[in-house]
Short mmCIF file of C-alpha atoms in Angstrom, two decimals:
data_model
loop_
_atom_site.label_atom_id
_atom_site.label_comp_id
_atom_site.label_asym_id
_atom_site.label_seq_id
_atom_site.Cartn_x
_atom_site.Cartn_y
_atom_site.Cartn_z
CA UNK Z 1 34.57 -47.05 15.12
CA UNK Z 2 32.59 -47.13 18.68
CA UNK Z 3 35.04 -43.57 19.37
CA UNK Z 4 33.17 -42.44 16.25
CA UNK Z 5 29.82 -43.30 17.64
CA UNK Z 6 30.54 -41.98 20.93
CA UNK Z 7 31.64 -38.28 19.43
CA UNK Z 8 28.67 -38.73 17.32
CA UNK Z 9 26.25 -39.55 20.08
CA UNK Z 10 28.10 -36.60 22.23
CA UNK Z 11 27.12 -34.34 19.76
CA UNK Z 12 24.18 -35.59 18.58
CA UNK Z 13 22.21 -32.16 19.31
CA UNK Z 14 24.58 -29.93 17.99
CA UNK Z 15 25.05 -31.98 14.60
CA UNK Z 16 21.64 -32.43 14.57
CA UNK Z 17 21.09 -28.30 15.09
CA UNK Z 18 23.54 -27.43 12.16
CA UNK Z 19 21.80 -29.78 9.41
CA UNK Z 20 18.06 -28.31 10.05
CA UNK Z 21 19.92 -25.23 10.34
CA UNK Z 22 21.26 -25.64 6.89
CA UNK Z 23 18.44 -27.36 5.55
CA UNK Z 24 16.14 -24.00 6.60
CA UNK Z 25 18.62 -21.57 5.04
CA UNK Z 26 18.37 -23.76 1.81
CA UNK Z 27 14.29 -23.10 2.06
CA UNK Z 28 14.80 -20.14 2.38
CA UNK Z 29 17.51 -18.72 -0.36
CA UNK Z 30 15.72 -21.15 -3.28
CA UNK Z 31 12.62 -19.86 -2.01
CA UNK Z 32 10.52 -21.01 -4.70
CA UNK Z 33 11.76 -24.77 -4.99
CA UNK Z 34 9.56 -27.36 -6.23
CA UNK Z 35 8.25 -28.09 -2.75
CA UNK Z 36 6.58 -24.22 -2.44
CA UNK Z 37 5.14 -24.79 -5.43
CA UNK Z 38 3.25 -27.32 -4.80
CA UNK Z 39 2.36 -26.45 -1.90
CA UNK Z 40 0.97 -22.79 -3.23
CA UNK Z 41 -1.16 -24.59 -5.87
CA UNK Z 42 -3.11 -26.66 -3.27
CA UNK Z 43 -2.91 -24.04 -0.66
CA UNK Z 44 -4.57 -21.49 -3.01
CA UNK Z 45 -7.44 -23.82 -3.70
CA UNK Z 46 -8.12 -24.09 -0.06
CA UNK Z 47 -7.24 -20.66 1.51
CA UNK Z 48 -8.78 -19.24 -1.99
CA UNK Z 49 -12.36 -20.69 -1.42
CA UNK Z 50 -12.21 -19.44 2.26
CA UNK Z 51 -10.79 -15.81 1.34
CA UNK Z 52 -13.36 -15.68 -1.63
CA UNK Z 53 -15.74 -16.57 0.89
CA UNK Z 54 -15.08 -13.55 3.35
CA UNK Z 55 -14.45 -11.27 0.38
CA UNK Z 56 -18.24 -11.83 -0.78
CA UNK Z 57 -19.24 -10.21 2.43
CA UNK Z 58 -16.82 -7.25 3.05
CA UNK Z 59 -16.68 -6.31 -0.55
CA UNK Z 60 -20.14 -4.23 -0.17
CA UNK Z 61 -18.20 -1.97 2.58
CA UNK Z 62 -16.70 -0.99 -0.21
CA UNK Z 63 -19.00 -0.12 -2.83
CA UNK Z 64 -19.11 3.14 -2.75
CA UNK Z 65 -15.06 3.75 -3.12
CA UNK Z 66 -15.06 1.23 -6.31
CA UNK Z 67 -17.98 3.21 -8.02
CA UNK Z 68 -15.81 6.35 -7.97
CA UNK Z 69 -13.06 3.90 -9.61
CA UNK Z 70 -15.25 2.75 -12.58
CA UNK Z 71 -16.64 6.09 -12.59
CA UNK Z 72 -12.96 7.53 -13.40
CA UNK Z 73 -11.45 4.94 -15.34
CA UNK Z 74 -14.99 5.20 -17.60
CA UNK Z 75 -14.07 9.09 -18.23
CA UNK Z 76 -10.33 8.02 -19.07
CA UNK Z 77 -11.81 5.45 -21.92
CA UNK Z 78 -14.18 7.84 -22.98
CA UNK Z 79 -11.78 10.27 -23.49
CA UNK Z 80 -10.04 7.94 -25.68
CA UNK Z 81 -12.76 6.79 -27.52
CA UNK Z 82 -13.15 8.11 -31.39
CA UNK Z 83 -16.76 9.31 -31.22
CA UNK Z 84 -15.41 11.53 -29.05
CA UNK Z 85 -12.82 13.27 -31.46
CA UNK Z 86 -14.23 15.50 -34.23
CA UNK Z 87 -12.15 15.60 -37.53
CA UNK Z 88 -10.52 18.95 -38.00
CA UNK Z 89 -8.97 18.46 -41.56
CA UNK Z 90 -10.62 17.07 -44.34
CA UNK Z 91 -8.11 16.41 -46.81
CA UNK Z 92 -7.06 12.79 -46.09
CA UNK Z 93 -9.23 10.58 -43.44
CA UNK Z 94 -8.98 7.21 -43.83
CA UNK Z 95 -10.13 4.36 -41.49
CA UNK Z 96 -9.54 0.41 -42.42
CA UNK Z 97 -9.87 -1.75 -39.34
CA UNK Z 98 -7.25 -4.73 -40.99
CA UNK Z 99 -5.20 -1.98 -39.86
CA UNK Z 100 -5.94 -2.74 -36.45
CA UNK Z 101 -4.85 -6.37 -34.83
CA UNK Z 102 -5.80 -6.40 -30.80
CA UNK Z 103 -2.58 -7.14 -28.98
CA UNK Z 104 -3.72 -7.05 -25.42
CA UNK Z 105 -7.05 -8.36 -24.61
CA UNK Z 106 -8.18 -7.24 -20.95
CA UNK Z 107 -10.17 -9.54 -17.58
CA UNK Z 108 -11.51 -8.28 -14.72
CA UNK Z 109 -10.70 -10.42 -11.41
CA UNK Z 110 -11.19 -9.47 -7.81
CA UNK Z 111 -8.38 -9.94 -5.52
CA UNK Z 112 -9.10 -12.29 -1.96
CA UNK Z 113 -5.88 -11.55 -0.77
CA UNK Z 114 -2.42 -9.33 -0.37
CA UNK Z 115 -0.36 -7.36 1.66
CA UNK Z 116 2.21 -4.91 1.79
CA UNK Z 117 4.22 -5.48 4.91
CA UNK Z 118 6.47 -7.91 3.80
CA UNK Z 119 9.87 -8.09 1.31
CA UNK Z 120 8.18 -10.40 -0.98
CA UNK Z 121 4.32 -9.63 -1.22
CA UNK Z 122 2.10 -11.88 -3.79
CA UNK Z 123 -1.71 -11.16 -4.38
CA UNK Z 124 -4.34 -13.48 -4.54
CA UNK Z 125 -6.78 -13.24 -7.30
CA UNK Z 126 -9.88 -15.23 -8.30
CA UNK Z 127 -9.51 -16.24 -11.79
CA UNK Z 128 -7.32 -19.44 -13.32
CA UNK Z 129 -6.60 -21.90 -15.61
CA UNK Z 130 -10.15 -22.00 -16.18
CA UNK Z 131 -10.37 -18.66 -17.11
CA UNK Z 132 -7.60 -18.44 -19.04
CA UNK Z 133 -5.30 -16.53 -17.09
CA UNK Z 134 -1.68 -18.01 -17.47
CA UNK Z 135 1.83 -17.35 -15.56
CA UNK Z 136 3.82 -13.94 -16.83
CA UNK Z 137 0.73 -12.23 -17.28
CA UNK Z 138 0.35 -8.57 -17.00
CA UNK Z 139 -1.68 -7.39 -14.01
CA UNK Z 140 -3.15 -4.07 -13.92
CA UNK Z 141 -5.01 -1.53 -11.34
CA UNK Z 142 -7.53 1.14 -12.85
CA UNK Z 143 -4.71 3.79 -11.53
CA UNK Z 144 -1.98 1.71 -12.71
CA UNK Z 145 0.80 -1.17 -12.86
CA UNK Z 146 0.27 -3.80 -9.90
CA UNK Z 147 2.18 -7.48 -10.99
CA UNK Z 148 2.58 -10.39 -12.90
CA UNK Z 149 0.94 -13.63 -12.74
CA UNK Z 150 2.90 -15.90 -11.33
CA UNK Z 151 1.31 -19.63 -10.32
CA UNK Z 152 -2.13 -20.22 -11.38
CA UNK Z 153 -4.39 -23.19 -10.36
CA UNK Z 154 -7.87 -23.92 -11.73
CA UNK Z 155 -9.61 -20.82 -10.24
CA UNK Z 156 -7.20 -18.95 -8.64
CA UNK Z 157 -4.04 -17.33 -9.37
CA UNK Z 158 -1.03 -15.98 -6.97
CA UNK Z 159 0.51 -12.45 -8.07
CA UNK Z 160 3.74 -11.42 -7.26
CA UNK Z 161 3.45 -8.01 -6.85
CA UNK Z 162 5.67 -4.95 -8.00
CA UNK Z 163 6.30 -4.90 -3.91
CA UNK Z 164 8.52 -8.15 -4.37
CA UNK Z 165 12.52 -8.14 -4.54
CA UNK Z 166 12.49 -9.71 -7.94
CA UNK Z 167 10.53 -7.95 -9.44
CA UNK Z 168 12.13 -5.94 -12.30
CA UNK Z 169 9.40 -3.49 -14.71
CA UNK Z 170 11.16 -2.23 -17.84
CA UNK Z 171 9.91 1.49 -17.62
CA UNK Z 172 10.28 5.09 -18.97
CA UNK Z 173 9.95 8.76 -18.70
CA UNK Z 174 6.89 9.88 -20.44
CA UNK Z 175 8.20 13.70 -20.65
CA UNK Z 176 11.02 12.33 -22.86
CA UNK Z 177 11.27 8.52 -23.11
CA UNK Z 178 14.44 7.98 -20.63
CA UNK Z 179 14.30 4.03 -20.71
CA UNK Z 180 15.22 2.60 -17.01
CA UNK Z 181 14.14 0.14 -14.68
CA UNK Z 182 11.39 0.20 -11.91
CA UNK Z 183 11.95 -2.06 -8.60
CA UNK Z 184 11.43 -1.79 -4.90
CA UNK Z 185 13.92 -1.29 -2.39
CA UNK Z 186 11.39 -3.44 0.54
CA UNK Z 187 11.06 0.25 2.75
CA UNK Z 188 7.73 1.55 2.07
CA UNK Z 189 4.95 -0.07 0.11
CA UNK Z 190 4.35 3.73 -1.69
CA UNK Z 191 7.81 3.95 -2.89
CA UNK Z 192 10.30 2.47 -5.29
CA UNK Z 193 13.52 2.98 -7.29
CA UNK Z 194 13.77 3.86 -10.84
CA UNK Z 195 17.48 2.56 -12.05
CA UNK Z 196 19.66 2.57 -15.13
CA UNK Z 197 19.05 6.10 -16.14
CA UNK Z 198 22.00 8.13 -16.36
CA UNK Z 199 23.53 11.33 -15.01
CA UNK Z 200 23.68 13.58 -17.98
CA UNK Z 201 20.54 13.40 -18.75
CA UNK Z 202 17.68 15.44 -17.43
CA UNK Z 203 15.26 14.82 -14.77
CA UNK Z 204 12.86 16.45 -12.70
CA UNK Z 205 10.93 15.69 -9.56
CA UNK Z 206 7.11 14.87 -10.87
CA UNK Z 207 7.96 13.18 -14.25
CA UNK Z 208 5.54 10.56 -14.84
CA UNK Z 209 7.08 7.04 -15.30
CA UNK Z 210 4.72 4.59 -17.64
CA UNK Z 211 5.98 1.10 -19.14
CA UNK Z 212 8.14 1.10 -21.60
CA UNK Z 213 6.36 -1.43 -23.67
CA UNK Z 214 10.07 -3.12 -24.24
CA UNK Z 215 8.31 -6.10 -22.76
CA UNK Z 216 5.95 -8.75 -23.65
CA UNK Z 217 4.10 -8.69 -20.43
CA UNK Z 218 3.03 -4.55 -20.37
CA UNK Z 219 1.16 -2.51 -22.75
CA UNK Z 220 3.30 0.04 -23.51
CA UNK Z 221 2.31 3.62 -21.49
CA UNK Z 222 0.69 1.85 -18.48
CA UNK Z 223 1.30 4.36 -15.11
CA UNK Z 224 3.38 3.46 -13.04
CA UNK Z 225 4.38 6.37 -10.86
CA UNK Z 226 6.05 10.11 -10.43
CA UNK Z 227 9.40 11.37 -9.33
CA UNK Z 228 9.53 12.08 -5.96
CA UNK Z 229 13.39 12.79 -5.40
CA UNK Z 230 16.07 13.10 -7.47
CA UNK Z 231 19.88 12.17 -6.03
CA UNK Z 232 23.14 11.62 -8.49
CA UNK Z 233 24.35 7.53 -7.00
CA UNK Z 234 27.81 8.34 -5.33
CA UNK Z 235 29.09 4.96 -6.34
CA UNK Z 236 28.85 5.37 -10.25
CA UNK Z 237 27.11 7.41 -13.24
CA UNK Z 238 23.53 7.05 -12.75
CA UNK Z 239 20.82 8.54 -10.76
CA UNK Z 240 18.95 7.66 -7.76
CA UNK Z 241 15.40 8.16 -8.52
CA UNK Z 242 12.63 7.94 -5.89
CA UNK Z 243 9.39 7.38 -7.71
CA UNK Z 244 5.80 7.18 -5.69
CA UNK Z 245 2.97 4.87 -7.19
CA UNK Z 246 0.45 5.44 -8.68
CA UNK Z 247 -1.31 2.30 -7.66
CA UNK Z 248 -2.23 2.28 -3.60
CA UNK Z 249 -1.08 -1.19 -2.97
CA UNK Z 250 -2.82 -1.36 0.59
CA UNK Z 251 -6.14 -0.67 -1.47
CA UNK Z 252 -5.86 -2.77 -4.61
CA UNK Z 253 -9.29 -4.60 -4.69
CA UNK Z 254 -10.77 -4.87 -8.41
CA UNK Z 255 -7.60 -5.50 -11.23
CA UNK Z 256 -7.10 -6.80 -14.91
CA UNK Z 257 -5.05 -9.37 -16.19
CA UNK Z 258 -3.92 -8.32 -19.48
CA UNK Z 259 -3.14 -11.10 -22.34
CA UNK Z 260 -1.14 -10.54 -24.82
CA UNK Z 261 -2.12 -12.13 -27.68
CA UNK Z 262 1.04 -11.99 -29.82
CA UNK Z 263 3.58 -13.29 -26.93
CA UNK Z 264 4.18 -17.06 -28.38
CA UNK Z 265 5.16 -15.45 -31.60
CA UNK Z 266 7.66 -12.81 -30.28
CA UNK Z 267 8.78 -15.12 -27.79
CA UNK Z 268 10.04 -17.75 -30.39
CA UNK Z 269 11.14 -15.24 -32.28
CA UNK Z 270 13.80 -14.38 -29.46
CA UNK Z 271 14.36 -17.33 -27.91
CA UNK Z 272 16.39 -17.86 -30.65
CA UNK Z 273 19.57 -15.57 -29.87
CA UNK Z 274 18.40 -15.90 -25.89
CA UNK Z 275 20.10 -19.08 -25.64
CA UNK W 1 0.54 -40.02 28.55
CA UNK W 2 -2.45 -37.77 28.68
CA UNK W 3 0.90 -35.10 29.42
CA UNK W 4 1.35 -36.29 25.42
CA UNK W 5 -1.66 -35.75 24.06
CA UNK W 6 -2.48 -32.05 25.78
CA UNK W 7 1.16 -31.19 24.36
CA UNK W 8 0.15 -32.48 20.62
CA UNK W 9 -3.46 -30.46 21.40
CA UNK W 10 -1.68 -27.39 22.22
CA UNK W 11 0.87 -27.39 19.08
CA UNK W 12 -1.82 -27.73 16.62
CA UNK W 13 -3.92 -24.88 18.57
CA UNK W 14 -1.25 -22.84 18.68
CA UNK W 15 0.13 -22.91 15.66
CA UNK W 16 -3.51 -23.04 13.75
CA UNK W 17 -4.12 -20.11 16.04
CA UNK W 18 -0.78 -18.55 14.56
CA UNK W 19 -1.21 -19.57 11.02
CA UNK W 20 -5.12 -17.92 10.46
CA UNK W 21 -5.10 -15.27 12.95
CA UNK W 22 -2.02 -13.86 14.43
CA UNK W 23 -0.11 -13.99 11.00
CA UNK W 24 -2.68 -11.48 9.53
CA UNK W 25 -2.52 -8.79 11.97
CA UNK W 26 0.25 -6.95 10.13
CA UNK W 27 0.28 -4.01 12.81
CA UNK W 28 1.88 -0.92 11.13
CA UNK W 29 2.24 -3.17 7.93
CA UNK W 30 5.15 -6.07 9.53
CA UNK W 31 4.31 -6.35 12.94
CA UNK W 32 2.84 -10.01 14.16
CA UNK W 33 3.09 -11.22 17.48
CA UNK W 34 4.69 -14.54 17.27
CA UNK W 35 2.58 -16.33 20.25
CA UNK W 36 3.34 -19.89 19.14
CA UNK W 37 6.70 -20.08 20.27
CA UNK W 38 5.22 -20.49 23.68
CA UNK W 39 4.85 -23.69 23.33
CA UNK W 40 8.76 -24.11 23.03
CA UNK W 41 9.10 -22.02 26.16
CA UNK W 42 7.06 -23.65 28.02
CA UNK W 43 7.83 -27.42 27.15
CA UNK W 44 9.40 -29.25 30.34
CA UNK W 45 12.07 -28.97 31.97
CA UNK W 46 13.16 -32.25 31.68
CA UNK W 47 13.16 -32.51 28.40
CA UNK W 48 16.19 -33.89 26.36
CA UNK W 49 18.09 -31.15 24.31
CA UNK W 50 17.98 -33.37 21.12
CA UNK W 51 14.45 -33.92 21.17
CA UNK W 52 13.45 -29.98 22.21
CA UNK W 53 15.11 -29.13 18.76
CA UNK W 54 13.41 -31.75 16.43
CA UNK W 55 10.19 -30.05 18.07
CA UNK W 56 11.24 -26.52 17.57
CA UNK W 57 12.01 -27.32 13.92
CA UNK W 58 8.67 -29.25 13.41
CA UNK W 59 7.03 -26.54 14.90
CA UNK W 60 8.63 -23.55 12.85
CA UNK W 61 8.01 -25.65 9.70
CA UNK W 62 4.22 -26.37 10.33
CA UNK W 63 4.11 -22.63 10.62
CA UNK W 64 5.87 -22.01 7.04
CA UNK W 65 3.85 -24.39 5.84
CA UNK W 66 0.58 -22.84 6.12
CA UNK W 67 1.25 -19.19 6.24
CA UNK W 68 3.01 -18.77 2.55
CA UNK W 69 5.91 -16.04 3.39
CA UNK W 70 9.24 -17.29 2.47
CA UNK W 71 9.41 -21.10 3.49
CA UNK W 72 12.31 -21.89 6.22
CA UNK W 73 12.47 -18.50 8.22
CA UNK W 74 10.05 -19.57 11.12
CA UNK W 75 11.44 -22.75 10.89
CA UNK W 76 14.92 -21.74 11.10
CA UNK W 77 14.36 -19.36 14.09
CA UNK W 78 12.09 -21.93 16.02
CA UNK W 79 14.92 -24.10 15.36
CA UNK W 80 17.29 -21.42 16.92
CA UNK W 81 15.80 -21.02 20.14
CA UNK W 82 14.95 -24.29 21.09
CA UNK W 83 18.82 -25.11 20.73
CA UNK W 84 19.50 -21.91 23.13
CA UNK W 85 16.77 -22.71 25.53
CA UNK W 86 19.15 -24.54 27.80
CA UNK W 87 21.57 -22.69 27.57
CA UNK W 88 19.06 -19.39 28.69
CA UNK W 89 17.75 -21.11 31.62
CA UNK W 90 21.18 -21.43 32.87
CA UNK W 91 21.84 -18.36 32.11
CA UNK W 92 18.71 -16.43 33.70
CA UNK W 93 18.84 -19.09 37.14
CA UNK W 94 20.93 -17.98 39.83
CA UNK W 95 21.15 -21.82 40.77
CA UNK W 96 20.01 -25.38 40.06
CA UNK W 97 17.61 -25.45 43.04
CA UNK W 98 16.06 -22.89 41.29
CA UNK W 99 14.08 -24.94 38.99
CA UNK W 100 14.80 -29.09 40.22
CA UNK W 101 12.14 -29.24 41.47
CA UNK W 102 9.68 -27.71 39.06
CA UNK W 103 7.93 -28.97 35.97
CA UNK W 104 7.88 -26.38 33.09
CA UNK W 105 9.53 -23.03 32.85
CA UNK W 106 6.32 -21.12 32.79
CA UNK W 107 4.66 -18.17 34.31
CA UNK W 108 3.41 -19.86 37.06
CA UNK W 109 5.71 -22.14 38.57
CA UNK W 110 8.54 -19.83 38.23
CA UNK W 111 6.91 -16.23 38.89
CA UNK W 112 6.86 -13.25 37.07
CA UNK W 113 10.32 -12.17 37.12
CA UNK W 114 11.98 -15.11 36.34
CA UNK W 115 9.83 -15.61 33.09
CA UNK W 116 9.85 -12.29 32.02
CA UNK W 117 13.81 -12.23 31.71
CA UNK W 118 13.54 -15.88 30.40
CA UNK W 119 11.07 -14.94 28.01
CA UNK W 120 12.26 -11.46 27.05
CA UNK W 121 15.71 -13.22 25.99
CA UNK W 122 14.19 -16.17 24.18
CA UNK W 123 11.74 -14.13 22.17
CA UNK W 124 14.12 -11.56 20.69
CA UNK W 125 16.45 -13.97 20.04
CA UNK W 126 13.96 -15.36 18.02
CA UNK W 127 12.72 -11.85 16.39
CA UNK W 128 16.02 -11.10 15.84
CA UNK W 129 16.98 -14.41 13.89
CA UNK W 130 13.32 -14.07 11.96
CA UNK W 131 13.51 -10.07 10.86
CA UNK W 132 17.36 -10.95 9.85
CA UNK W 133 16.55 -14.12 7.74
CA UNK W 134 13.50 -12.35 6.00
CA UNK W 135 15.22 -9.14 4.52
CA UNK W 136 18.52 -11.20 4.16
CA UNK W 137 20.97 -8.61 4.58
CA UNK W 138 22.51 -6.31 7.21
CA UNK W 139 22.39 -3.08 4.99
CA UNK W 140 19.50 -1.63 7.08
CA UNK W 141 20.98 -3.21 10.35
CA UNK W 142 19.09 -0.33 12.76
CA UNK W 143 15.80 -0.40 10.92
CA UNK W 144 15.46 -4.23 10.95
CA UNK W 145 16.68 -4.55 14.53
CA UNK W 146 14.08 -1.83 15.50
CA UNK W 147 11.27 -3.86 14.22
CA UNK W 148 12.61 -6.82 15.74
CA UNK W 149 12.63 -4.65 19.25
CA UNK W 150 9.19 -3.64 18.41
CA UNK W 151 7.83 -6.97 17.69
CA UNK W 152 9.61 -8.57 20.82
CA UNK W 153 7.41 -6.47 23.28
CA UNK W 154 4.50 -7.32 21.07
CA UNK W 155 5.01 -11.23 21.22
CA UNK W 156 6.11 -10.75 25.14
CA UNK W 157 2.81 -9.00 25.81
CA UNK W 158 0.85 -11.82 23.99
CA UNK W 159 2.54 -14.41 25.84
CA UNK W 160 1.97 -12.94 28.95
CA UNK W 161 -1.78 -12.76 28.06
CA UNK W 162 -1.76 -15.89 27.08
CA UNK W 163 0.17 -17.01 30.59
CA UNK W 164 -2.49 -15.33 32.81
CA UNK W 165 -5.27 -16.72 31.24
CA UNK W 166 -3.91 -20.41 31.31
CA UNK W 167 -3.22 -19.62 34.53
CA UNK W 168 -6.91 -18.25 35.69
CA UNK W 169 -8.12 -20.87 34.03
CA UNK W 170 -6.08 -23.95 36.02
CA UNK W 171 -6.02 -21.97 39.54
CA UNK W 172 -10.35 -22.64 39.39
#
């Protein structure tokens, strides 16, 4: 027993090295354990108020950049709106608004805080519980696709962004409806990979990827990006596809949060052969 | 005993000073100088080795705390190189009587040479542990280890501001 003690106390610093060793690289690979939680919720109340703060004052540097935003995304709405459309055949018109059930309802929030630099970037954005925003949902620049909700406290909410190794957008080609996957490969924030789409078929460099809608987070046809390089993968059958954003992370400053009102019900409806 | 309480006063400075400034410099996108760790460089000489590594780890972790990246990596490489500082000091000292008789391994007990080696070591042992543990892979070995390169001279150069000015400031 005191030989134990002796090794023990011989080693002492070593032993003690190797269990904090371990007991980081545990942090680390469950990165979001229930410790990080918590800590995010009451860290984004505090760093929240003192980003929203700042953001109050810088955010008029920027006026004149965000009017040419609203200005655009106004023409794209317009362009969808009926009054806009004159009726070229009058044999059958109909209009009946039961038709019509909103799916997605859309919010405005302002985001305090986010980067690009890192292989796991989350936003910071200043709406919560307390304005309804919840976890999973979509979130949304006017030029396109930017996250998903993923913690919210009462007034803020952290977003992990598309630049974040999990993070997996179902997406397709909207030339002909290729159905693959959209995810970043942690190089550059203007660049990522779309996956799963196979040889045979045929793609060209400036294709427009949008969402796929196979999800119950994005409206379906929300932009994501274009084709900038096409390569067959050496190691099997599908294609290695570099698409650019359309969304200019480093500039993201004004986004929605997108609800979708009909979630709960698909959700149960497939949690029943998930399991 | 007042040696305890300007060591506590510079830890939370430094890593405050870390945590809300330093941390959101994000030069070229990635790089921050990691200026904090100069407190673990610069801690006595004498020391234990067991207690140098509880502080390293405390350290790290305060920084992971606060900052919100993955939790563990500053930890982990704070943790790192105060469990190699010995072991560098040796390594970088031509002999014992080289630093008996001196209090801290710092800029200006031990010169500029000295420290700089010392230092340059140290720090991109630590870079190299931090860059490694954050993309968690060796895939892109040569891009990761130039950004750890890159953000070595970055952190020495902020330590050796930091060094001249503490320096100025005691030499008055």
């Amino acid at each position: 027993m005191q030989n134990l003690i002796a090794f023990l106390w011989k080693y002492l610093t070593v032993i003690v090295f190797l269990l904090l060793y371990a007991f980081s690289i545990v942090l680390i690979v469950q990165d979001s354990n229930f410790q990080r939680r918590a800590m995010v919720t009451s860290a984004n109340q505090f760093s929240g108020s003192v980003l929203q703060k700042w953001d109050n004052v810088s955010g008029y540097f920027h006026l004149k950049s965000k009017n040419e935003f609203l200005a655009l995304h106004n023409a794209l709405l317009l362009n969808r709106d009926p009054a806009s459309f004159i009726i070229t055949s009058d044999s059958v018109f109909m209009t009946n608004d039961t038709l019509y059930r909103k799916q997605f309802s859309y919010k405005t929030a302002k985001v305090i805080s986010n980067s690009t630099g890192k292989q796991n970037n989350y936003l910071l954005i200043n709406k919560g519980r307390n304005q309804d925003i919840q976890p999973d949902q979509a979130v949304l620049s006017p030029q396109g696709i930017v996250g998903i909700v993923k913690d919210v406290s009462d007034n803020f909410s952290s977003v992990l962004s598309l630049l974040h190794s999990d993070a997996r957008i179902s997406a397709k080609v909207l030339r002909n409806g290729y159905i693959g996957t959209v995810i970043w490969d942690g190089k550059d924030y203007r660049y990522g990979k779309l996956l799963d789409i196979p040889y045979h078929l045929e793609i060209k460099i400036g294709d427009t990827i949008v969402t796929s809608g196979y999800s119950t987070v994005f409206p379906e046809n929300v932009q994501v990006g274009t084709i900038q390089g096409v390569k067959p993968n050496v190691n099997d059958n599908f294609y290695d596809l570099k698409v650019q954003f359309f969304t200019d992370f480093n500039r993201i400053s004004e986004v929605y949060i997108v609800k979708n009102n009909f979630k709960s019900e698909i959700d149960s409806l497939t949690s029943k052969y998930k399991k | 005993m007042t040696d305890y309480i300007k060591y506590i006063i510079r830890f939370v400075l430094l890593a405050l000073f870390q945590i809300f400034i330093l941390n959101n410099i994000d030069l070229f996108g990635f790089m921050n100088p990691f200026l904090y760790i100069v407190f673990i460089l610069t801690l006595p000489f004498k020391i234990k080795h067991t207690p140098l590594v509880i502080i390293s780890f405390l350290m790290g972790y305060f920084v992971d705390l606060l900052t919100g990246n993955i939790m563990g990596i500053h930890a982990a490489s704070a943790l790192l190189l105060g469990f190699l500082r010995p072991s560098i000091i040796r390594l970088v000292s031509s002999n014992e009587s080289d630093y008996d008789n001196k209090n801290a391994p710092d800029l200006m007990s031990m010169g500029g040479k000295w420290f700089f080696t010392y230092a340059g070591v140290l720090v991109f042992v630590y870079n190299f542990s931090y860059f490694f543990l954050e993309h968690f892979t060796f895939s892109h070995f040569f891009k990761t280890f130039f950004i750890a390169i890159g953000n070595t001279v970055f952190t020495l150069l902020a330590i050796f501001i930091y060094e001249f000015l503490r320096n100025r400031k005691s030499s008055r």
